[in-house]
Amino acid sequence: MRIRIELILCCLLAAPTIWAQQEQQNLSEDQGNSCPVVQIPAERLPDMNTARAGHSTLFVNGELMVIGGHSNGFVSTSTAEYFSGGRWKQLQMVYQHDDGFALPLQSGKVLIGGGHEKNLGIGQSFEVEMYDPATHSFEGFGCLAKRRSLANAVEIDSGQVVIAGNWYHDDGIEMFNGKDSFSFVKEVKVPRCSPYLFRTSDHDVLVIGRVGTKGEAVDRTLVDRLRGGPFHVPLLATWHLLEDDLHTPVNCCFIGDDAKQSYRYLLPVTDGDGRIAIIEVNDTVFSLLPTATDVPTKGPWGKIHYAGMVMAHRQTQRAYLAGFDEDYFNRENDSTRLYLLCIEYAEKPCKLTLYHTDPLTEVGFGNFIINNDGNIVLTGGMLPKQNYNYTPSKAAYLLMVSGKDALASGRKISCWGWLALALVVGVAAVLVGWLRKRKGKIQSPPLAVSPPRGSRRGPDTKDEEALMQRICQLMESEQPYLNKNLKLSDFSLQLGVNKNYVSACINSQRGCSFSHFVNTCRVEHAKRLLHEEPGIPLGKLADRSGFSSETSFFRAFKTITGKTPREW
């Protein structure tokens, strides 16, 4: 009889796994050869101090930063903010830069220029300043050769910076000498708004764009150059760039290798039928990127509106294109799912995966950027049905695509599915209790430290000290904290002690939670790495210290040490 009961119990316990596998199989069968759909977690970061649209977003010295833009009432702001210690810290800039450009330089500083001269997006600006992340300070030092808004910039090998693009004003290419002055270089054949600027192997720069300086249609097939004359790309007659203002560094879509003089980029394009594809630019050669499946233009909940540029993470050779629910901009509420099309560009044909979040609130049509861990951040932007530019968002979201959580099933479980799963678990729990009673005792994992008899409290102080010593020894010898997904239950199992006693012991002996204790070990490991490898990139440092993201690394390091890694 007991054997039969245990057999039934095993079947019941296995049922959720089998059912989940069947759900995934059904999903695959429904999709056929189409792009897989996968759900990912999204974390809402603390809100920015100032609601923003038309701002620039970038990572500087490992810190997430937003620069300029305009706030409520379409009023330009002369502030910037950086995310540190779990909160946004606001800074005062010298000038206003609404729809300006911000370019991280090889020197570690940031060149900021242009933008609208007045509120309401009126006019253009000559104003330029430099941001120093070491001191979190701004310095005005010169002016552009042309007043500009919605321009873009790229640094070339000599330390000079090429600038092009404008809005309702003359365009042309100009150069920053890398020190203190700007000079006009040449006219362009096609004046553009928010163009892409791509370096090539012969120290040239390509200027590519979809719309003109007044939003009008232009010759999309023509590419201007810094050196030499323009040329036509026939492929761009059929496939043209997605229309969008670029407020993140154009180098985000770079997939080449500077050291090898390999200059390759990925561009999102669309055709007259609304299809989406990716173009690879290899030096001056443009070609469609072969993909294993078509780029999905519809998700399980309707059409997808893709926006922005392709964001590449060269360490994993993955790139992402962000999107929203297409009807989001016609809704009365501010809730939407976010989508990330993952492109594994090293494979040929490239594997595609469509990631999506649950519906998120106060999502603005803002700036997406990728961090060193390969996760995506969205900051601010215009809200739907809120007069757009007049009521921007102050929300910021972190979309987790690089962790194990991103491998969860993309299909949402129905309420009946959850009810069935709960019923199975409930029946299994009843049977477990019945079997334990038949055996006459409850079998628990072996405990190195037992609670006092007749007491519901944990081990006494002497036992806790012994247990804490074992916890520290295990942390030092096995380094389980380097596991980004380390859980209390896993650690307790490795230690051979009930997890409640481990948690209570750490709280009593160290005055903190298990997660804070683990982060302390990770921070100590990061300190050792900084001593051994002073020049280690911060993203690599966070990864090798066991943190799941660069954001969580900086937050923990600053909380525990009171300093950023570089300050330390």
XYZ file of C-alpha atoms in Angstrom:
568
model
C 0.000 0.000 0.000
C 2.802 2.430 0.932
C 4.597 1.751 -2.365
C 1.445 2.577 -4.317
C 0.893 5.789 -2.342
C 4.502 6.888 -2.879
C 4.160 6.109 -6.592
C 1.064 8.279 -6.781
C 2.888 10.994 -4.859
C 5.817 10.936 -7.300
C 3.416 11.249 -10.221
C 1.666 14.201 -8.590
C 4.942 15.956 -7.828
C 6.136 15.419 -11.399
C 2.867 16.679 -12.870
C 3.719 20.420 -12.697
C 7.003 19.841 -14.518
C 5.355 17.700 -17.183
C 2.542 20.224 -17.539
C 5.047 23.104 -17.915
C 6.964 21.123 -20.542
C 3.718 20.504 -22.406
C 2.890 24.218 -22.237
C 6.293 25.032 -23.768
C 5.782 22.353 -26.416
C 2.363 23.780 -27.245
C 3.908 27.228 -27.502
C 6.538 25.937 -29.930
C 3.885 24.155 -31.993
C 1.773 27.330 -32.091
C 4.750 29.331 -33.292
C 5.994 26.794 -35.802
C 9.178 28.242 -37.268
C 8.502 31.760 -36.001
C 10.516 33.717 -33.467
C 10.326 32.341 -29.872
C 8.554 34.576 -27.346
C 10.079 34.777 -23.853
C 9.016 36.725 -20.767
C 11.665 38.657 -18.821
C 11.577 40.460 -15.453
C 11.614 44.256 -15.261
C 12.703 46.257 -12.213
C 11.434 49.789 -11.738
C 14.329 51.874 -10.516
C 13.741 54.881 -8.244
C 12.171 57.748 -10.180
C 14.426 60.487 -11.501
C 14.291 63.831 -9.702
C 13.074 65.541 -12.874
C 10.634 64.259 -15.477
C 12.446 64.353 -18.840
C 12.049 64.009 -22.586
C 14.528 65.076 -25.268
C 17.354 64.107 -22.889
C 20.473 62.042 -23.548
C 21.108 58.740 -21.739
C 24.498 57.075 -21.366
C 26.793 55.159 -19.039
C 29.790 57.159 -17.805
C 32.449 55.639 -15.572
C 30.030 52.801 -14.841
C 27.243 55.195 -13.770
C 23.880 55.520 -15.508
C 23.378 59.163 -16.448
C 20.685 61.364 -18.018
C 21.559 64.791 -19.412
C 19.348 67.776 -20.174
C 16.074 67.529 -22.061
C 12.839 69.283 -21.153
C 10.441 68.789 -18.267
C 6.786 69.550 -17.488
C 5.302 72.297 -19.638
C 7.913 71.684 -22.377
C 10.395 73.783 -20.361
C 14.085 73.087 -20.990
C 16.137 71.960 -17.998
C 19.791 72.709 -17.311
C 20.162 69.723 -14.992
C 21.629 66.224 -15.296
C 21.332 63.198 -12.996
C 23.405 60.114 -12.302
C 22.284 56.921 -10.561
C 24.428 55.962 -7.575
C 23.817 54.283 -4.236
C 20.294 53.293 -5.236
C 19.137 56.838 -5.979
C 19.375 59.625 -8.553
C 21.680 62.530 -7.739
C 20.929 65.758 -9.581
C 23.623 68.069 -10.975
C 23.530 71.603 -12.340
C 24.862 72.040 -15.861
C 26.179 75.264 -17.378
C 23.658 75.359 -20.251
C 20.361 73.820 -21.362
C 20.537 70.965 -23.870
C 17.053 69.910 -24.955
C 17.492 67.608 -27.990
C 21.244 68.118 -27.762
C 23.971 65.475 -28.116
C 26.163 63.873 -25.440
C 29.245 61.899 -26.495
C 31.473 59.875 -24.112
C 35.092 60.487 -25.116
C 38.133 58.229 -24.888
C 39.480 60.616 -22.247
C 36.642 59.560 -19.920
C 34.873 62.913 -20.183
C 31.621 63.697 -22.012
C 31.211 66.304 -24.748
C 27.728 67.905 -24.593
C 26.469 70.321 -27.232
C 23.573 71.937 -29.021
C 19.880 71.704 -28.299
C 16.993 74.126 -28.527
C 17.611 77.783 -27.783
C 14.219 78.316 -26.101
C 11.412 76.395 -24.410
C 8.830 74.516 -26.516
C 11.608 73.123 -28.729
C 12.210 76.432 -30.474
C 15.475 77.349 -32.165
C 18.953 75.913 -31.975
C 21.951 76.470 -29.723
C 25.696 77.058 -30.183
C 26.438 76.114 -26.571
C 28.953 73.400 -25.638
C 30.244 72.083 -22.322
C 32.348 69.223 -20.951
C 31.340 66.860 -18.145
C 34.002 65.340 -15.885
C 32.637 62.191 -14.143
C 35.579 62.137 -11.706
C 34.349 65.362 -10.112
C 30.713 65.281 -11.328
C 31.235 68.804 -12.700
C 30.438 70.702 -15.914
C 32.515 73.348 -17.681
C 31.414 75.568 -20.581
C 34.318 76.160 -22.946
C 33.288 77.091 -26.499
C 30.617 77.098 -29.172
C 29.687 75.051 -32.212
C 30.511 76.255 -35.713
C 26.777 76.004 -36.468
C 23.929 76.334 -34.010
C 22.307 72.909 -33.814
C 19.580 70.742 -32.301
C 18.994 67.031 -32.954
C 22.613 66.610 -34.077
C 24.902 63.646 -33.478
C 28.634 63.191 -32.957
C 31.342 60.527 -33.161
C 34.965 60.546 -32.018
C 37.652 59.491 -34.501
C 41.143 58.101 -33.903
C 42.905 61.432 -33.586
C 40.707 62.492 -30.656
C 38.776 64.841 -32.907
C 34.981 64.700 -32.998
C 32.811 64.799 -36.110
C 29.381 66.457 -35.731
C 26.450 66.521 -38.177
C 22.663 66.902 -38.241
C 20.230 69.704 -37.432
C 16.555 70.620 -36.992
C 14.997 73.586 -38.843
C 18.415 75.023 -39.624
C 21.310 74.496 -42.017
C 23.172 71.193 -41.737
C 26.776 70.352 -42.576
C 29.760 68.529 -41.100
C 31.960 70.219 -38.500
C 34.889 69.084 -36.388
C 35.889 69.537 -32.742
C 39.688 69.624 -32.463
C 39.661 67.630 -29.202
C 40.710 70.640 -27.140
C 38.781 73.892 -27.338
C 37.480 74.833 -30.798
C 35.017 73.814 -33.520
C 35.389 74.419 -37.251
C 33.124 73.860 -40.250
C 34.419 71.155 -42.622
C 32.003 70.718 -45.534
C 28.422 70.864 -46.739
C 26.394 67.674 -47.029
C 24.467 66.562 -50.078
C 21.421 65.690 -47.951
C 20.715 67.764 -44.806
C 19.457 65.440 -42.072
C 17.920 65.341 -38.614
C 19.393 62.947 -35.986
C 21.691 61.089 -38.410
C 23.815 58.023 -37.754
C 27.571 58.704 -37.923
C 29.703 55.620 -38.640
C 33.494 55.359 -38.680
C 35.189 53.371 -41.451
C 38.594 51.710 -41.736
C 40.143 54.534 -43.804
C 39.451 57.143 -41.092
C 36.327 58.294 -42.884
C 32.869 58.880 -41.365
C 29.577 57.975 -43.045
C 26.495 60.152 -42.434
C 23.176 58.283 -42.826
C 19.611 59.348 -42.092
C 15.974 58.948 -43.010
C 14.475 62.435 -42.664
C 15.549 65.961 -43.448
C 16.040 68.923 -41.160
C 12.301 69.721 -41.223
C 11.089 66.146 -40.957
C 10.608 65.895 -44.727
C 11.393 62.836 -46.850
C 14.884 62.861 -48.371
C 16.923 60.642 -50.674
C 17.359 57.721 -48.274
C 19.763 55.886 -50.583
C 22.412 58.587 -50.457
C 25.228 58.474 -47.882
C 27.387 61.519 -47.151
C 31.038 61.195 -46.126
C 33.561 63.199 -44.143
C 36.245 62.498 -46.741
C 35.300 62.042 -50.384
C 32.004 62.373 -52.178
C 28.608 60.860 -51.338
C 27.493 57.503 -52.724
C 24.203 55.621 -53.193
C 23.169 52.393 -51.458
C 20.491 50.659 -53.610
C 19.409 48.469 -50.674
C 18.129 51.589 -48.879
C 15.608 52.194 -51.665
C 13.629 49.164 -50.408
C 14.656 49.098 -46.766
C 14.807 52.433 -44.969
C 15.740 53.356 -41.405
C 13.181 53.414 -38.630
C 12.175 56.997 -37.966
C 13.337 58.079 -34.526
C 15.315 60.777 -32.717
C 18.584 59.286 -31.463
C 19.457 60.367 -27.918
C 21.934 57.635 -27.049
C 25.517 57.422 -28.348
C 25.488 56.160 -31.945
C 28.307 53.766 -31.046
C 25.690 51.605 -29.248
C 25.086 49.722 -32.520
C 28.807 49.025 -33.127
C 29.643 45.289 -33.381
C 33.170 45.523 -34.798
C 36.618 45.655 -33.231
C 38.563 48.933 -33.046
C 41.868 47.140 -32.461
C 41.441 45.159 -35.694
C 40.143 48.165 -37.650
C 36.888 46.276 -38.158
C 33.973 48.717 -38.369
C 30.617 46.962 -38.418
C 27.219 48.265 -37.321
C 23.611 47.073 -37.148
C 20.698 49.225 -38.342
C 16.934 48.608 -37.904
C 15.010 49.084 -41.143
C 11.479 48.733 -42.464
C 9.893 48.456 -45.921
C 6.674 49.632 -47.515
C 4.768 46.587 -46.243
C 5.664 47.242 -42.604
C 8.168 44.400 -42.343
C 11.182 44.892 -40.075
C 14.721 43.728 -40.819
C 18.295 44.415 -39.732
C 20.993 45.783 -42.028
C 24.672 45.177 -41.343
C 27.059 47.962 -42.365
C 30.568 46.561 -42.842
C 32.841 49.501 -43.598
C 30.981 50.891 -46.648
C 29.108 47.700 -47.613
C 25.406 47.457 -46.714
C 23.657 44.068 -46.608
C 20.599 42.481 -45.022
C 21.463 40.433 -41.962
C 20.270 36.841 -42.551
C 17.966 35.674 -39.736
C 16.653 32.203 -38.900
C 13.110 33.592 -38.584
C 11.325 36.744 -39.679
C 11.397 39.682 -37.296
C 8.035 39.510 -35.478
C 5.842 42.573 -35.968
C 3.101 41.110 -33.752
C 3.265 39.648 -30.273
C 0.659 37.601 -28.389
C -1.147 40.853 -27.481
C -1.070 42.724 -30.795
C 1.244 44.735 -33.032
C 4.671 45.899 -31.880
C 6.066 49.392 -32.447
C 9.874 49.172 -32.652
C 11.874 52.309 -31.823
C 15.399 53.584 -31.363
C 18.623 51.995 -32.540
C 19.996 48.489 -32.240
C 21.943 48.133 -28.968
C 24.869 45.702 -29.152
C 26.579 43.825 -26.312
C 29.833 42.702 -27.892
C 30.888 40.423 -25.011
C 27.914 38.093 -25.615
C 27.565 38.969 -29.317
C 23.923 39.798 -28.803
C 22.054 42.914 -29.885
C 18.601 44.218 -28.996
C 15.916 46.343 -30.636
C 13.310 47.791 -28.267
C 9.584 48.161 -28.821
C 6.201 49.004 -27.269
C 2.619 47.875 -27.780
C 1.705 49.706 -30.980
C -1.615 50.989 -29.618
C 0.116 52.372 -26.511
C 0.274 55.878 -27.940
C -3.499 55.944 -28.469
C -4.374 54.754 -24.968
C -5.792 56.809 -22.138
C -3.664 54.936 -19.579
C 0.123 54.772 -19.350
C 0.522 50.983 -19.168
C 2.321 48.971 -21.838
C 4.467 45.924 -22.331
C 8.022 46.506 -23.432
C 9.615 44.275 -26.054
C 13.244 43.487 -26.821
C 14.117 41.697 -30.034
C 17.307 39.739 -29.282
C 19.630 39.239 -32.278
C 22.423 36.677 -31.855
C 24.445 38.255 -34.636
C 27.495 35.945 -34.482
C 25.414 33.081 -35.891
C 24.496 32.909 -39.569
C 21.579 32.893 -39.985
C 21.063 34.869 -36.775
C 18.800 33.413 -34.133
C 16.037 35.792 -33.007
C 14.143 35.808 -29.700
C 11.358 38.209 -28.746
C 11.529 39.141 -25.063
C 8.629 40.899 -23.368
C 7.726 42.234 -19.937
C 4.455 42.273 -18.058
C 2.508 45.531 -18.493
C 4.434 48.392 -16.888
C 3.062 51.773 -15.779
C 4.309 55.324 -16.442
C 6.419 54.109 -19.341
C 7.599 57.005 -21.471
C 8.608 56.954 -25.110
C 12.159 57.543 -23.911
C 15.739 56.393 -24.305
C 16.883 52.780 -24.210
C 20.531 51.981 -23.512
C 22.476 48.784 -22.830
C 24.804 48.407 -19.816
C 28.015 46.406 -19.448
C 26.072 43.373 -18.182
C 23.957 43.263 -21.327
C 20.773 44.444 -19.584
C 18.652 47.285 -20.936
C 17.668 50.528 -19.199
C 14.804 52.841 -20.217
C 14.689 56.398 -18.862
C 11.960 59.043 -19.042
C 10.303 60.043 -22.294
C 6.903 61.251 -23.465
C 3.738 59.704 -21.999
C 0.727 58.822 -24.192
C -2.348 61.059 -24.243
C -0.573 63.588 -22.017
C 0.126 66.283 -24.609
C 3.292 64.314 -25.277
C 6.136 66.820 -24.892
C 4.342 68.738 -22.141
C 4.106 65.881 -19.622
C 7.173 63.609 -19.741
C 7.836 60.661 -17.453
C 10.350 60.458 -14.611
C 10.264 56.643 -14.464
C 13.293 54.424 -15.146
C 13.192 50.667 -15.771
C 15.844 47.944 -15.833
C 14.992 45.075 -18.210
C 16.792 41.865 -17.240
C 17.839 39.900 -20.315
C 21.253 38.585 -19.259
C 20.297 36.487 -16.203
C 18.743 33.045 -15.864
C 15.386 34.645 -15.173
C 15.290 35.604 -18.850
C 14.913 31.919 -19.739
C 11.443 31.665 -18.212
C 8.633 30.503 -20.451
C 7.101 33.191 -22.604
C 3.591 31.841 -22.293
C 1.458 33.256 -19.530
C -0.288 30.609 -17.441
C -4.066 30.917 -17.419
C -6.039 31.215 -14.173
C -7.277 27.626 -14.690
C -3.676 26.513 -15.070
C -2.710 28.134 -11.782
C -5.773 26.600 -10.098
C -4.839 23.139 -11.362
C -1.251 23.613 -10.254
C -2.378 24.710 -6.774
C -4.657 21.677 -6.531
C -1.833 19.315 -7.444
C 0.511 20.910 -4.903
C -2.189 20.780 -2.221
C -2.904 17.091 -2.774
C 0.836 16.363 -2.744
C 1.225 18.240 0.548
C -1.597 16.216 2.175
C -0.027 12.956 1.040
C 3.399 14.020 2.323
C 1.925 14.730 5.749
C 0.058 11.399 5.792
C 3.206 9.443 4.869
C 5.224 11.188 7.563
C 2.663 10.273 10.192
C 2.799 6.638 9.073
C 6.557 6.640 9.562
C 6.049 7.951 13.097
C 8.371 10.925 12.811
C 9.247 13.906 10.638
C 12.531 13.585 8.837
C 14.437 16.867 8.570
C 17.740 17.711 6.916
C 20.683 17.017 9.237
C 21.332 20.010 11.473
C 24.812 20.913 12.602
C 23.228 23.044 15.310
C 19.992 21.901 16.973
C 17.565 24.193 18.773
C 17.111 23.708 22.550
C 14.550 21.037 23.348
C 11.045 22.353 23.894
C 12.013 25.785 22.551
C 10.927 27.448 19.329
C 13.952 29.705 19.296
C 17.053 28.992 17.262
C 20.446 27.907 18.641
C 21.827 29.625 21.731
C 24.596 32.228 21.507
C 27.428 29.715 21.799
C 25.950 27.525 19.067
C 25.301 30.571 16.890
C 28.957 31.600 17.132
C 29.999 28.120 16.035
C 27.499 28.172 13.172
C 28.631 31.646 12.093
C 32.208 30.394 11.991
C 31.129 27.533 9.710
C 29.215 29.973 7.487
C 32.280 32.189 7.098
C 34.554 29.207 6.449
C 32.248 27.951 3.698
C 32.062 31.411 2.142
C 35.861 31.665 2.154
C 36.684 28.155 0.962
C 33.940 27.520 -1.620
C 33.110 31.127 -2.573
C 29.408 30.396 -3.201
C 28.770 34.159 -3.346
C 30.230 34.159 -6.868
C 27.043 32.423 -7.971
C 24.830 35.284 -9.199
C 21.707 33.291 -8.354
C 22.744 32.140 -4.873
C 19.705 31.619 -2.623
C 19.436 31.058 1.097
C 17.930 27.604 0.522
C 20.835 26.551 -1.727
C 23.457 27.829 0.698
C 21.737 26.170 3.678
C 21.616 22.866 1.823
C 25.332 23.161 1.060
C 25.978 23.917 4.728
C 23.653 21.133 5.924
C 21.650 23.446 8.216
C 18.017 24.476 8.216
C 17.696 27.772 6.315
C 15.716 29.444 9.126
C 18.614 28.865 11.542
C 21.138 30.187 9.007
C 19.093 33.344 8.474
C 18.570 33.889 12.224
C 22.259 33.284 12.930
C 23.451 35.857 10.344
C 20.919 38.355 11.615
C 22.013 37.812 15.226
C 25.761 37.629 14.676
C 26.150 40.153 11.852
C 23.025 42.295 12.253
C 21.993 41.974 8.617
C 20.034 39.828 6.181
C 21.461 36.891 4.244
C 21.435 38.865 0.975
C 23.320 41.783 2.563
C 25.860 39.355 4.051
C 26.398 37.777 0.622
C 26.800 41.202 -0.995
C 29.394 42.077 1.657
C 31.397 38.998 0.624
C 31.041 40.007 -3.025
C 32.233 43.549 -2.313
C 35.281 42.198 -0.436
C 36.018 39.999 -3.452
C 35.718 43.056 -5.726
C 38.186 44.945 -3.518
C 40.719 42.140 -3.890
C 40.288 42.184 -7.661
C 40.810 45.964 -7.728
C 44.081 45.509 -5.836
C 45.231 42.735 -8.183
C 43.956 44.290 -11.436
C 43.674 48.082 -11.031
C 42.628 48.570 -14.662
C 39.863 45.965 -14.714
C 36.706 47.231 -16.512
C 33.913 47.893 -14.051
C 31.412 45.681 -15.849
C 33.860 42.779 -15.741
C 34.571 43.528 -12.088
C 30.868 43.285 -11.206
C 30.472 40.039 -13.154
C 33.530 38.373 -11.588
C 32.385 39.395 -8.106
C 29.065 37.568 -8.403
C 26.690 40.486 -9.041
C 23.846 39.952 -11.501
C 24.084 43.488 -12.886
C 26.378 46.487 -12.877
C 23.597 48.540 -11.282
C 23.262 46.195 -8.300
C 27.070 46.098 -7.968
C 27.392 49.872 -7.697
C 24.441 50.090 -5.327
C 25.902 47.440 -3.000
C 29.474 48.763 -3.178
C 28.423 52.319 -2.333
C 26.079 51.128 0.451
C 28.742 48.932 2.104
C 31.856 51.083 1.615
C 30.371 54.565 1.301
C 32.324 55.042 -1.939
C 32.063 54.085 -5.601
C 34.560 51.462 -6.838
C 36.682 54.132 -8.532
C 36.614 56.385 -5.467
C 37.671 53.410 -3.343
